[in-house]
Amino acid sequence: MKYRKSIICLVSVLAVATVAWAGVKDTKHNFASATSSPNAYFSGTTQPCVFCHTAHNAGSEAPLWNHENTAPPLYDVYGSNSIDMTIQQPHQGSLICLSCHDGTIAINSLSNLPGPSGAGNYGFPAGAALDGLGRLTATSSAFIGTDLSNDHPVGIIYDATKDPTGFVNKTGSSLSYPDKLLQDGIYVECSSCHNPHDDTYTNFLIESNTGSALCQRCHTK
Ligand code: HEC
Ligand code: HEC
Ligand code: HEC
Ligand code: HEC
């Protein structure tokens, strides 16, 4: 009974959110539309949310998660002599993105297809950014790959005490910066800087980076 109640509750959250985030339909993350996602869309599909979310049998990686996950390949992580904090393999706030952006898994490989069909591939790949199996190709501007050594580090345990003059101190409250940007109030991940639903600030940035404002939520430089 308890289980059923929570399912109904989660389904209604998703239904309400359809209204709140109508915006995802007009972004490159709408793989059901050749107009919105010109380089990576799937013919024969109609539901934009289902590429990432399902109402039933969802994974726990993100709310009602529906995309096949990377059985993490060991990523090459960022390193430099001036790094002071601990960098680990990426955590969930990055793995959910890398499950498409590292190029190892098809964009349309879902745990729960629309209708009663279980796991499988939804629609047929089209657009220059995809290979025949529906994976991002290395030539796509959206391709990050499994080598993260040339990208802003993720999987970092944020600890300003390791570099007090370079970083904003944590506040201990998820309502204020920089904590607001950290997964579980601890880690810097893709989700620290990106919001996969909203392209208002381009590149799915979480907020405007004009004047490098986003960078300075954490860096004091
Ligand atoms: C490209 C993948 C993707 C698509 C498409 C997508 N989402 Fe999401 N969604 C995510 C990710 C990733 C998260 C988790 C965000 C996080 O943890 O920072 C999320 C979280 C959510 C949440 C949890 C609440 C929150 O504040 O984050 C809701 C509700 C949601 N999505 C609804 C929707 C709806 C409705 C659609 C379709 C209109 C949609 N999403 C399309 C990736 C996607
Ligand atoms: C279901 C697969 C999927 C998931 C999950 C996903 N993306 Fe994407 N994303 C794509 C594809 C495919 C494109 C390219 C679409 C196109 O060019 O038409 C894209 C485009 C983008 C772009 C725009 C790139 C450009 O060249 O304009 C950004 C930025 C981005 N994604 C970031 C993220 C981040 C950050 C996350 C996690 C929070 C995420 N994505 C989750 C598949 C995904
Ligand atoms: C510290 C902030 C930050 C983090 C963490 C971050 N990004 Fe970005 N990302 C940006 C900014 C800012 C841009 C805008 C373009 C630029 O300046 O390169 C961007 C651009 C992108 C693009 C567009 C193509 C490109 O390379 O410019 C993709 C795709 C992307 N990010 C995916 C990801 C993924 C996947 C992760 C996690 C592995 C991630 N980002 C982590 C800030 C970040
Ligand atoms: C959510 C917090 C956060 C945001 C936002 C952020 N960074 Fe970072 N950044 C970090 C952390 C933490 C490190 C690792 C620092 C360390 O270990 O010394 C880092 C590392 C770096 C490094 C490498 C430093 C080195 O010593 O090798 C550069 C360069 C950098 N960030 C630039 C940027 C830029 C540019 C932006 C804006 C697009 C940005 N950061 C946004 C937290 C953040």
Coordinates of N, CA and C and ligand atoms in Angstrom, one line a residue, residues 13-14 17-18 21 24 29 48-49 52-53 62-63 65 96 191 196-197, ligand 1:
V13 N 3.9 14.3 -9.3 CA 5.0 15.2 -9.4 C 5.4 15.4 -10.9
L14 N 5.5 14.3 -11.6 CA 6.0 14.4 -13.0 C 5.0 15.1 -13.8
A17 N 5.1 18.7 -13.2 CA 6.4 19.3 -13.8 C 6.3 19.4 -15.3
T18 N 5.4 18.6 -16.0 CA 5.3 18.8 -17.4 C 4.9 20.2 -17.8
W21 N 8.0 22.6 -16.7 CA 9.2 22.6 -17.5 C 8.9 22.3 -19.0
V24 N 11.8 22.2 -21.7 CA 12.7 21.2 -22.2 C 12.3 20.8 -23.6
H29 N 17.7 18.9 -25.7 CA 17.4 17.6 -25.0 C 16.0 17.1 -25.3
P48 N 9.2 13.5 -25.2 CA 10.6 14.0 -24.8 C 11.0 13.6 -23.4
C49 N 10.2 13.5 -22.4 CA 10.6 13.2 -21.1 C 11.1 11.8 -20.9
C52 N 14.7 10.4 -20.4 CA 15.4 10.5 -19.1 C 14.5 10.0 -17.9
H53 N 13.2 10.1 -18.0 CA 12.3 9.7 -16.9 C 11.2 8.7 -17.3
A62 N 18.6 9.4 -10.5 CA 18.0 10.8 -10.4 C 16.5 10.5 -10.3
P63 N 15.7 11.6 -10.1 CA 14.3 11.3 -9.9 C 13.6 10.5 -11.1
W65 N 14.4 8.0 -12.8 CA 15.4 7.9 -13.9 C 15.1 6.7 -14.8
I96 N 24.8 10.7 -14.5 CA 23.6 10.8 -15.3 C 23.8 11.5 -16.6
S191 N 26.1 18.6 -12.6 CA 24.9 19.2 -12.2 C 25.2 20.5 -11.4
P196 N 19.7 20.3 -17.0 CA 19.4 19.6 -18.2 C 18.0 20.0 -18.8
H197 N 17.2 20.7 -18.1 CA 15.8 21.0 -18.5 C 15.7 22.4 -19.2
Ligands
HEC1 C1 18.2 14.8 -21.1 C2 17.6 14.3 -19.9 C3 16.4 14.8 -19.3 C4 15.2 15.1 -19.9 C5 14.9 15.0 -21.4 C6 14.2 15.5 -18.9 N1 14.9 15.5 -17.7 FE1 14.0 15.8 -15.9 N2 15.8 15.5 -14.9 C7 17.0 15.1 -15.6 C8 18.0 15.0 -14.6 C9 19.5 14.7 -14.9 C10 17.4 15.3 -13.3 C11 18.2 15.4 -12.0 C12 18.7 16.8 -11.8 C13 19.7 16.9 -10.7 O1 19.8 16.0 -9.9 O2 20.3 18.0 -10.6 C14 16.0 15.6 -13.6 C15 15.1 15.9 -12.6 C16 13.8 16.0 -12.8 C17 12.8 16.2 -11.8 C18 13.1 16.3 -10.3 C19 13.0 17.6 -9.7 C20 14.2 18.6 -9.8 O3 14.1 19.7 -9.3 O4 15.2 18.3 -10.5 C21 11.6 16.3 -12.4 C22 10.2 16.5 -11.7 C23 11.8 16.2 -13.8 N3 13.1 16.1 -14.0 C24 10.8 16.3 -14.8 C25 11.0 16.3 -16.2 C26 10.0 16.4 -17.2 C27 8.5 16.6 -16.9 C28 10.6 16.3 -18.4 C29 9.9 16.4 -19.8 C30 9.2 17.6 -20.1 C31 12.0 16.1 -18.2 N4 12.2 16.1 -16.8 C32 12.9 15.8 -19.1 C33 17.1 14.9 -16.9 C34 16.2 15.1 -17.9

